[in-house]
PDB file of C-alpha atoms in Angstrom:
ATOM      1  CA  MET A   1     -51.318  -1.093 -21.781  1.00 41.00           C
ATOM      2  CA  THR A   2     -51.027  -4.545 -20.238  1.00 42.00           C
ATOM      3  CA  GLY A   3     -48.824  -5.736 -23.085  1.00 43.00           C
ATOM      4  CA  GLU A   4     -46.457  -2.790 -22.609  1.00 41.00           C
ATOM      5  CA  ASN A   5     -46.085  -3.594 -18.929  1.00 43.00           C
ATOM      6  CA  ALA A   6     -45.485  -7.254 -19.631  1.00 40.00           C
ATOM      7  CA  ASP A   7     -42.740  -6.462 -22.134  1.00 42.00           C
ATOM      8  CA  ALA A   8     -40.952  -4.038 -19.829  1.00 40.00           C
ATOM      9  CA  SER A   9     -37.716  -5.359 -18.416  1.00 44.00           C
ATOM     10  CA  PRO A  10     -37.318  -5.242 -14.623  1.00 45.00           C
ATOM     11  CA  ARG A  11     -33.932  -3.619 -15.155  1.00 50.00           C
ATOM     12  CA  SER A  12     -35.645  -0.598 -16.738  1.00 54.00           C
ATOM     13  CA  ASP A  13     -37.206   0.218 -13.378  1.00 57.00           C
ATOM     14  CA  PRO A  14     -34.923   2.740 -11.605  1.00 59.00           C
ATOM     15  CA  GLN A  15     -35.957   1.391  -8.205  1.00 55.00           C
ATOM     16  CA  VAL A  16     -34.999  -2.152  -9.193  1.00 54.00           C
ATOM     17  CA  SER A  17     -31.655  -0.978 -10.639  1.00 70.00           C
ATOM     18  CA  HIS A  18     -30.886   0.999  -7.481  1.00 65.00           C
ATOM     19  CA  ALA A  19     -31.771  -1.984  -5.316  1.00 71.00           C
ATOM     20  CA  GLU A  20     -29.411  -4.164  -7.359  1.00 71.00           C
ATOM     21  CA  PHE A  21     -26.693  -1.571  -6.940  1.00 69.00           C
ATOM     22  CA  LEU A  22     -27.168  -1.509  -3.168  1.00 68.00           C
ATOM     23  CA  ALA A  23     -27.126  -5.304  -3.020  1.00 70.00           C
ATOM     24  CA  CYS A  24     -23.960  -5.660  -5.126  1.00 72.00           C
ATOM     25  CA  ARG A  25     -21.020  -6.431  -2.843  1.00 72.00           C
ATOM     26  CA  ARG A  26     -18.372  -6.575  -5.557  1.00 75.00           C
ATOM     27  CA  PHE A  27     -18.004  -4.801  -8.888  1.00 75.00           C
ATOM     28  CA  GLU A  28     -16.104  -7.468 -10.784  1.00 75.00           C
ATOM     29  CA  SER A  29     -15.629  -5.299 -13.877  1.00 76.00           C
ATOM     30  CA  LEU A  30     -13.445  -2.965 -11.799  1.00 80.00           C
ATOM     31  CA  ASP A  31     -10.864  -5.737 -11.326  1.00 80.00           C
ATOM     32  CA  GLY A  32      -9.975  -5.460 -15.001  1.00 80.00           C
ATOM     33  CA  LEU A  33      -9.657  -1.673 -14.727  1.00 83.00           C
ATOM     34  CA  ARG A  34      -7.405  -2.077 -11.701  1.00 83.00           C
ATOM     35  CA  ALA A  35      -5.206  -4.436 -13.693  1.00 83.00           C
ATOM     36  CA  LEU A  36      -4.987  -1.898 -16.513  1.00 83.00           C
ATOM     37  CA  SER A  37      -4.032   0.877 -14.111  1.00 82.00           C
ATOM     38  CA  ILE A  38      -1.282  -1.260 -12.567  1.00 82.00           C
ATOM     39  CA  LEU A  39       0.045  -2.302 -15.971  1.00 83.00           C
ATOM     40  CA  ALA A  40       0.088   1.351 -17.061  1.00 80.00           C
ATOM     41  CA  VAL A  41       2.212   2.337 -14.067  1.00 79.00           C
ATOM     42  CA  ILE A  42       4.597  -0.572 -14.644  1.00 79.00           C
ATOM     43  CA  TRP A  43       4.822   0.453 -18.294  1.00 78.00           C
ATOM     44  CA  HIS A  44       5.653   4.029 -17.319  1.00 74.00           C
ATOM     45  CA  HIS A  45       8.530   2.944 -15.076  1.00 72.00           C
ATOM     46  CA  THR A  46       9.978   0.243 -17.317  1.00 75.00           C
ATOM     47  CA  ALA A  47       9.189  -0.330 -20.993  1.00 68.00           C
ATOM     48  CA  ALA A  48       8.188   3.262 -21.752  1.00 60.00           C
ATOM     49  CA  THR A  49      11.813   4.425 -21.607  1.00 63.00           C
ATOM     50  CA  ALA A  50      12.481   2.477 -24.810  1.00 65.00           C
ATOM     51  CA  PHE A  51      10.389   5.046 -26.719  1.00 63.00           C
ATOM     52  CA  GLY A  52      12.722   7.914 -25.931  1.00 59.00           C
ATOM     53  CA  GLY A  53      10.258  10.154 -24.130  1.00 58.00           C
ATOM     54  CA  GLY A  54       7.499  10.030 -26.751  1.00 61.00           C
ATOM     55  CA  LEU A  55       3.781  10.078 -26.112  1.00 61.00           C
ATOM     56  CA  LEU A  56       3.642   6.415 -25.132  1.00 63.00           C
ATOM     57  CA  ALA A  57       6.277   7.014 -22.478  1.00 63.00           C
ATOM     58  CA  TYR A  58       3.982   9.358 -20.574  1.00 66.00           C
ATOM     59  CA  MET A  59       0.607   7.694 -21.035  1.00 71.00           C
ATOM     60  CA  GLY A  60       1.430   5.293 -18.214  1.00 70.00           C
ATOM     61  CA  THR A  61       0.943   8.045 -15.654  1.00 74.00           C
ATOM     62  CA  GLU A  62      -2.770   7.901 -16.432  1.00 77.00           C
ATOM     63  CA  GLY A  63      -2.795   4.557 -14.626  1.00 79.00           C
ATOM     64  CA  VAL A  64      -2.614   6.451 -11.331  1.00 82.00           C
ATOM     65  CA  THR A  65      -5.485   8.689 -12.407  1.00 82.00           C
ATOM     66  CA  LEU A  66      -7.568   5.626 -13.266  1.00 83.00           C
ATOM     67  CA  PHE A  67      -6.753   4.001  -9.926  1.00 84.00           C
ATOM     68  CA  PHE A  68      -7.783   7.190  -8.090  1.00 84.00           C
ATOM     69  CA  ALA A  69     -11.075   7.245  -9.998  1.00 84.00           C
ATOM     70  CA  ILE A  70     -11.803   3.619  -9.068  1.00 85.00           C
ATOM     71  CA  SER A  71     -10.937   4.249  -5.434  1.00 85.00           C
ATOM     72  CA  GLY A  72     -13.117   7.356  -5.336  1.00 84.00           C
ATOM     73  CA  PHE A  73     -16.051   5.463  -6.843  1.00 84.00           C
ATOM     74  CA  LEU A  74     -15.777   2.594  -4.358  1.00 85.00           C
ATOM     75  CA  ILE A  75     -15.354   4.807  -1.301  1.00 86.00           C
ATOM     76  CA  THR A  76     -18.243   7.042  -2.354  1.00 84.00           C
ATOM     77  CA  THR A  77     -20.399   3.962  -2.949  1.00 84.00           C
ATOM     78  CA  LEU A  78     -19.699   2.666   0.558  1.00 85.00           C
ATOM     79  CA  LEU A  79     -20.466   6.058   2.077  1.00 86.00           C
ATOM     80  CA  LEU A  80     -23.711   6.440   0.127  1.00 83.00           C
ATOM     81  CA  ARG A  81     -24.844   2.991   1.193  1.00 85.00           C
ATOM     82  CA  GLU A  82     -24.127   3.786   4.832  1.00 86.00           C
ATOM     83  CA  ARG A  83     -26.036   7.058   4.613  1.00 84.00           C
ATOM     84  CA  HIS A  84     -28.897   5.247   2.873  1.00 81.00           C
ATOM     85  CA  ARG A  85     -29.076   2.712   5.731  1.00 84.00           C
ATOM     86  CA  THR A  86     -28.553   4.975   8.736  1.00 85.00           C
ATOM     87  CA  GLY A  87     -29.188   8.503   7.489  1.00 82.00           C
ATOM     88  CA  LEU A  88     -25.669   9.579   8.434  1.00 84.00           C
ATOM     89  CA  ILE A  89     -22.046   8.642   7.810  1.00 88.00           C
ATOM     90  CA  ASP A  90     -20.151   7.591  10.930  1.00 91.00           C
ATOM     91  CA  LEU A  91     -16.940   9.532  10.337  1.00 92.00           C
ATOM     92  CA  ARG A  92     -15.129   8.130  13.352  1.00 93.00           C
ATOM     93  CA  ALA A  93     -15.783   4.531  12.296  1.00 93.00           C
ATOM     94  CA  PHE A  94     -14.764   5.355   8.710  1.00 93.00           C
ATOM     95  CA  TYR A  95     -11.460   6.907   9.787  1.00 93.00           C
ATOM     96  CA  VAL A  96     -10.714   3.977  12.083  1.00 94.00           C
ATOM     97  CA  ARG A  97     -11.333   1.477   9.268  1.00 92.00           C
ATOM     98  CA  ARG A  98      -9.121   3.411   6.857  1.00 92.00           C
ATOM     99  CA  ALA A  99      -6.362   3.760   9.454  1.00 92.00           C
ATOM    100  CA  LEU A 100      -6.359   0.056  10.264  1.00 93.00           C
ATOM    101  CA  ARG A 101      -6.304  -0.794   6.558  1.00 91.00           C
ATOM    102  CA  ILE A 102      -3.492   1.550   5.500  1.00 92.00           C
ATOM    103  CA  PHE A 103      -1.410   2.775   8.440  1.00 95.00           C
ATOM    104  CA  PRO A 104       0.189  -0.517   9.639  1.00 95.00           C
ATOM    105  CA  LEU A 105       1.566  -1.526   6.237  1.00 95.00           C
ATOM    106  CA  TYR A 106       2.500   2.027   5.231  1.00 96.00           C
ATOM    107  CA  TYR A 107       4.492   2.759   8.373  1.00 97.00           C
ATOM    108  CA  ALA A 108       6.071  -0.702   8.315  1.00 97.00           C
ATOM    109  CA  VAL A 109       7.357  -0.052   4.783  1.00 96.00           C
ATOM    110  CA  LEU A 110       8.520   3.430   5.780  1.00 97.00           C
ATOM    111  CA  MET A 111      10.433   1.900   8.700  1.00 97.00           C
ATOM    112  CA  VAL A 112      12.131  -0.556   6.337  1.00 97.00           C
ATOM    113  CA  TYR A 113      13.169   2.333   4.101  1.00 96.00           C
ATOM    114  CA  LEU A 114      14.446   4.233   7.128  1.00 96.00           C
ATOM    115  CA  VAL A 115      16.690   1.327   8.130  1.00 96.00           C
ATOM    116  CA  LEU A 116      17.939   0.863   4.560  1.00 96.00           C
ATOM    117  CA  VAL A 117      18.762   4.549   4.202  1.00 96.00           C
ATOM    118  CA  VAL A 118      20.651   4.535   7.506  1.00 95.00           C
ATOM    119  CA  VAL A 119      22.652   1.496   6.396  1.00 95.00           C
ATOM    120  CA  LEU A 120      23.191   2.303   2.712  1.00 94.00           C
ATOM    121  CA  GLU A 121      22.638   6.028   2.136  1.00 93.00           C
ATOM    122  CA  ARG A 122      23.390   7.697   5.450  1.00 87.00           C
ATOM    123  CA  ASN A 123      26.193   9.898   4.100  1.00 90.00           C
ATOM    124  CA  SER A 124      24.801  10.525   0.611  1.00 93.00           C
ATOM    125  CA  ALA A 125      22.924  13.592  -0.610  1.00 93.00           C
ATOM    126  CA  VAL A 126      19.759  11.624  -1.344  1.00 93.00           C
ATOM    127  CA  GLY A 127      19.975  10.016   2.080  1.00 94.00           C
ATOM    128  CA  GLY A 128      20.135  13.411   3.751  1.00 94.00           C
ATOM    129  CA  GLN A 129      17.189  14.593   1.672  1.00 94.00           C
ATOM    130  CA  PHE A 130      15.208  11.533   2.752  1.00 96.00           C
ATOM    131  CA  PHE A 131      15.600  12.509   6.404  1.00 95.00           C
ATOM    132  CA  ARG A 132      14.570  16.090   5.634  1.00 95.00           C
ATOM    133  CA  ASN A 133      11.493  14.753   3.847  1.00 95.00           C
ATOM    134  CA  LEU A 134      10.651  12.275   6.615  1.00 96.00           C
ATOM    135  CA  PRO A 135       8.169  14.576   8.444  1.00 96.00           C
ATOM    136  CA  TYR A 136       6.147  14.849   5.221  1.00 95.00           C
ATOM    137  CA  PHE A 137       6.193  11.093   4.693  1.00 96.00           C
ATOM    138  CA  LEU A 138       5.033  10.579   8.263  1.00 96.00           C
ATOM    139  CA  THR A 139       2.145  13.039   7.905  1.00 95.00           C
ATOM    140  CA  TYR A 140       0.954  12.146   4.379  1.00 94.00           C
ATOM    141  CA  THR A 141       1.857  15.578   3.003  1.00 93.00           C
ATOM    142  CA  SER A 142       4.704  14.615   0.676  1.00 93.00           C
ATOM    143  CA  ASN A 143       2.558  15.365  -2.381  1.00 89.00           C
ATOM    144  CA  TRP A 144       2.647  19.028  -1.345  1.00 90.00           C
ATOM    145  CA  PHE A 145       6.152  19.471  -0.006  1.00 92.00           C
ATOM    146  CA  VAL A 146       8.480  16.901  -1.617  1.00 92.00           C
ATOM    147  CA  PRO A 147       9.517  17.850  -5.178  1.00 89.00           C
ATOM    148  CA  LEU A 148      10.741  15.300  -7.682  1.00 85.00           C
ATOM    149  CA  ASP A 149      14.248  16.586  -8.243  1.00 84.00           C
ATOM    150  CA  GLY A 150      16.431  13.778  -9.465  1.00 86.00           C
ATOM    151  CA  ARG A 151      16.406  10.666  -7.314  1.00 88.00           C
ATOM    152  CA  VAL A 152      14.029  11.009  -4.363  1.00 92.00           C
ATOM    153  CA  ILE A 153      13.812   8.067  -1.985  1.00 94.00           C
ATOM    154  CA  PHE A 154      10.217   7.076  -1.087  1.00 94.00           C
ATOM    155  CA  TYR A 155       8.799   9.600  -3.549  1.00 91.00           C
ATOM    156  CA  PHE A 156       5.967   7.215  -4.482  1.00 88.00           C
ATOM    157  CA  ALA A 157       4.340   8.088  -1.144  1.00 92.00           C
ATOM    158  CA  TRP A 158       2.764  11.105  -2.871  1.00 90.00           C
ATOM    159  CA  SER A 159      -0.055   8.930  -4.218  1.00 87.00           C
ATOM    160  CA  LEU A 160      -0.878   7.567  -0.764  1.00 90.00           C
ATOM    161  CA  ALA A 161      -0.765  11.088   0.628  1.00 92.00           C
ATOM    162  CA  ALA A 162      -3.288  12.267  -1.965  1.00 88.00           C
ATOM    163  CA  GLU A 163      -5.569   9.337  -1.178  1.00 89.00           C
ATOM    164  CA  GLU A 164      -5.408   9.934   2.575  1.00 91.00           C
ATOM    165  CA  GLN A 165      -6.324  13.586   2.039  1.00 89.00           C
ATOM    166  CA  PHE A 166      -9.293  12.455  -0.031  1.00 88.00           C
ATOM    167  CA  TYR A 167     -10.375  10.142   2.805  1.00 90.00           C
ATOM    168  CA  LEU A 168     -10.078  13.007   5.266  1.00 89.00           C
ATOM    169  CA  VAL A 169     -12.136  15.544   3.320  1.00 86.00           C
ATOM    170  CA  TRP A 170     -14.667  13.678   1.199  1.00 86.00           C
ATOM    171  CA  PRO A 171     -16.714  11.774   3.859  1.00 88.00           C
ATOM    172  CA  ALA A 172     -17.052  14.907   5.996  1.00 86.00           C
ATOM    173  CA  LEU A 173     -18.211  16.863   2.955  1.00 83.00           C
ATOM    174  CA  MET A 174     -20.755  14.185   2.030  1.00 82.00           C
ATOM    175  CA  ASN A 175     -22.099  14.251   5.581  1.00 81.00           C
ATOM    176  CA  ARG A 176     -22.754  17.968   5.278  1.00 77.00           C
ATOM    177  CA  LEU A 177     -24.425  17.867   1.892  1.00 72.00           C
ATOM    178  CA  LYS A 178     -27.735  16.326   0.920  1.00 63.00           C
ATOM    179  CA  THR A 179     -28.838  15.272  -2.532  1.00 56.00           C
ATOM    180  CA  GLY A 180     -29.936  17.973  -4.923  1.00 51.00           C
ATOM    181  CA  ALA A 181     -28.622  20.368  -7.536  1.00 48.00           C
ATOM    182  CA  ARG A 182     -26.945  22.661  -4.997  1.00 53.00           C
ATOM    183  CA  ALA A 183     -25.062  19.747  -3.445  1.00 55.00           C
ATOM    184  CA  LEU A 184     -23.867  18.576  -6.861  1.00 56.00           C
ATOM    185  CA  VAL A 185     -22.585  22.061  -7.696  1.00 56.00           C
ATOM    186  CA  VAL A 186     -20.706  22.320  -4.387  1.00 59.00           C
ATOM    187  CA  ILE A 187     -19.241  18.839  -4.749  1.00 58.00           C
ATOM    188  CA  ALA A 188     -18.095  19.577  -8.308  1.00 59.00           C
ATOM    189  CA  ALA A 189     -16.524  22.886  -7.248  1.00 60.00           C
ATOM    190  CA  VAL A 190     -14.686  21.396  -4.282  1.00 60.00           C
ATOM    191  CA  THR A 191     -13.481  18.470  -6.388  1.00 60.00           C
ATOM    192  CA  ALA A 192     -12.143  20.865  -9.038  1.00 56.00           C
ATOM    193  CA  VAL A 193     -10.267  22.850  -6.389  1.00 58.00           C
ATOM    194  CA  LEU A 194      -8.767  19.713  -4.841  1.00 57.00           C
ATOM    195  CA  ILE A 195      -7.685  18.401  -8.236  1.00 54.00           C
ATOM    196  CA  GLY A 196      -6.113  21.766  -9.011  1.00 53.00           C
ATOM    197  CA  ILE A 197      -4.170  21.784  -5.744  1.00 53.00           C
ATOM    198  CA  GLU A 198      -3.026  18.208  -6.249  1.00 52.00           C
ATOM    199  CA  SER A 199      -1.739  19.060  -9.726  1.00 49.00           C
ATOM    200  CA  LEU A 200       0.344  22.044  -8.597  1.00 49.00           C
ATOM    201  CA  PRO A 201       4.099  21.444  -8.532  1.00 46.00           C
ATOM    202  CA  VAL A 202       5.536  21.574  -5.033  1.00 48.00           C
ATOM    203  CA  SER A 203       7.994  24.205  -6.249  1.00 45.00           C
ATOM    204  CA  ASP A 204       5.074  26.602  -6.772  1.00 44.00           C
ATOM    205  CA  PRO A 205       5.181  29.733  -4.539  1.00 36.00           C
ATOM    206  CA  PHE A 206       1.953  28.505  -2.904  1.00 39.00           C
ATOM    207  CA  PHE A 207       4.056  25.994  -0.984  1.00 41.00           C
ATOM    208  CA  ARG A 208       6.898  28.307   0.040  1.00 35.00           C
ATOM    209  CA  PHE A 209       6.915  29.584   3.631  1.00 33.00           C
TER     210      PHE A 209
END
């Protein structure tokens, strides 16, 4: 019995592994996955066109999916650590941190686009569509209400909109649920619904008013 204990690796102890996880401030292996996700998106918008719309031309879109998965893992990790320390997630502090991290740069870029459209595209069809879409860009709802129909200025904002909606819903849901089988079932169900909504085309009747 003593020999078995002596041969056991500390990493095989779940408590030790969990403690290491809580102490880890940076997951370096995720940097490589981030790089792959960025390269996949660049591929999709540049080199993939050389393959004439084949399978390789569309695989690059999975880079966004990978980036979302990484972001979800990191945000959930931070929230779990906070709940482990304090017993509760401070939603107000979380929303303030996210706003300060994303809003200034996002709205600064949107303002630059607004000026460029006024100067260069004011009288064009795509310029007019940009101004009609502006309320959705301002409110992070473009992923629901702005269809990709030809050239759409600032269309890439859909990914930021999806991420902001995740930030809005997920921490509040985690605050309501405790660990256990029932919580896992609810989380899985809600996640499936959100993914389904995100994947619907904005031309779907669900979005017509």
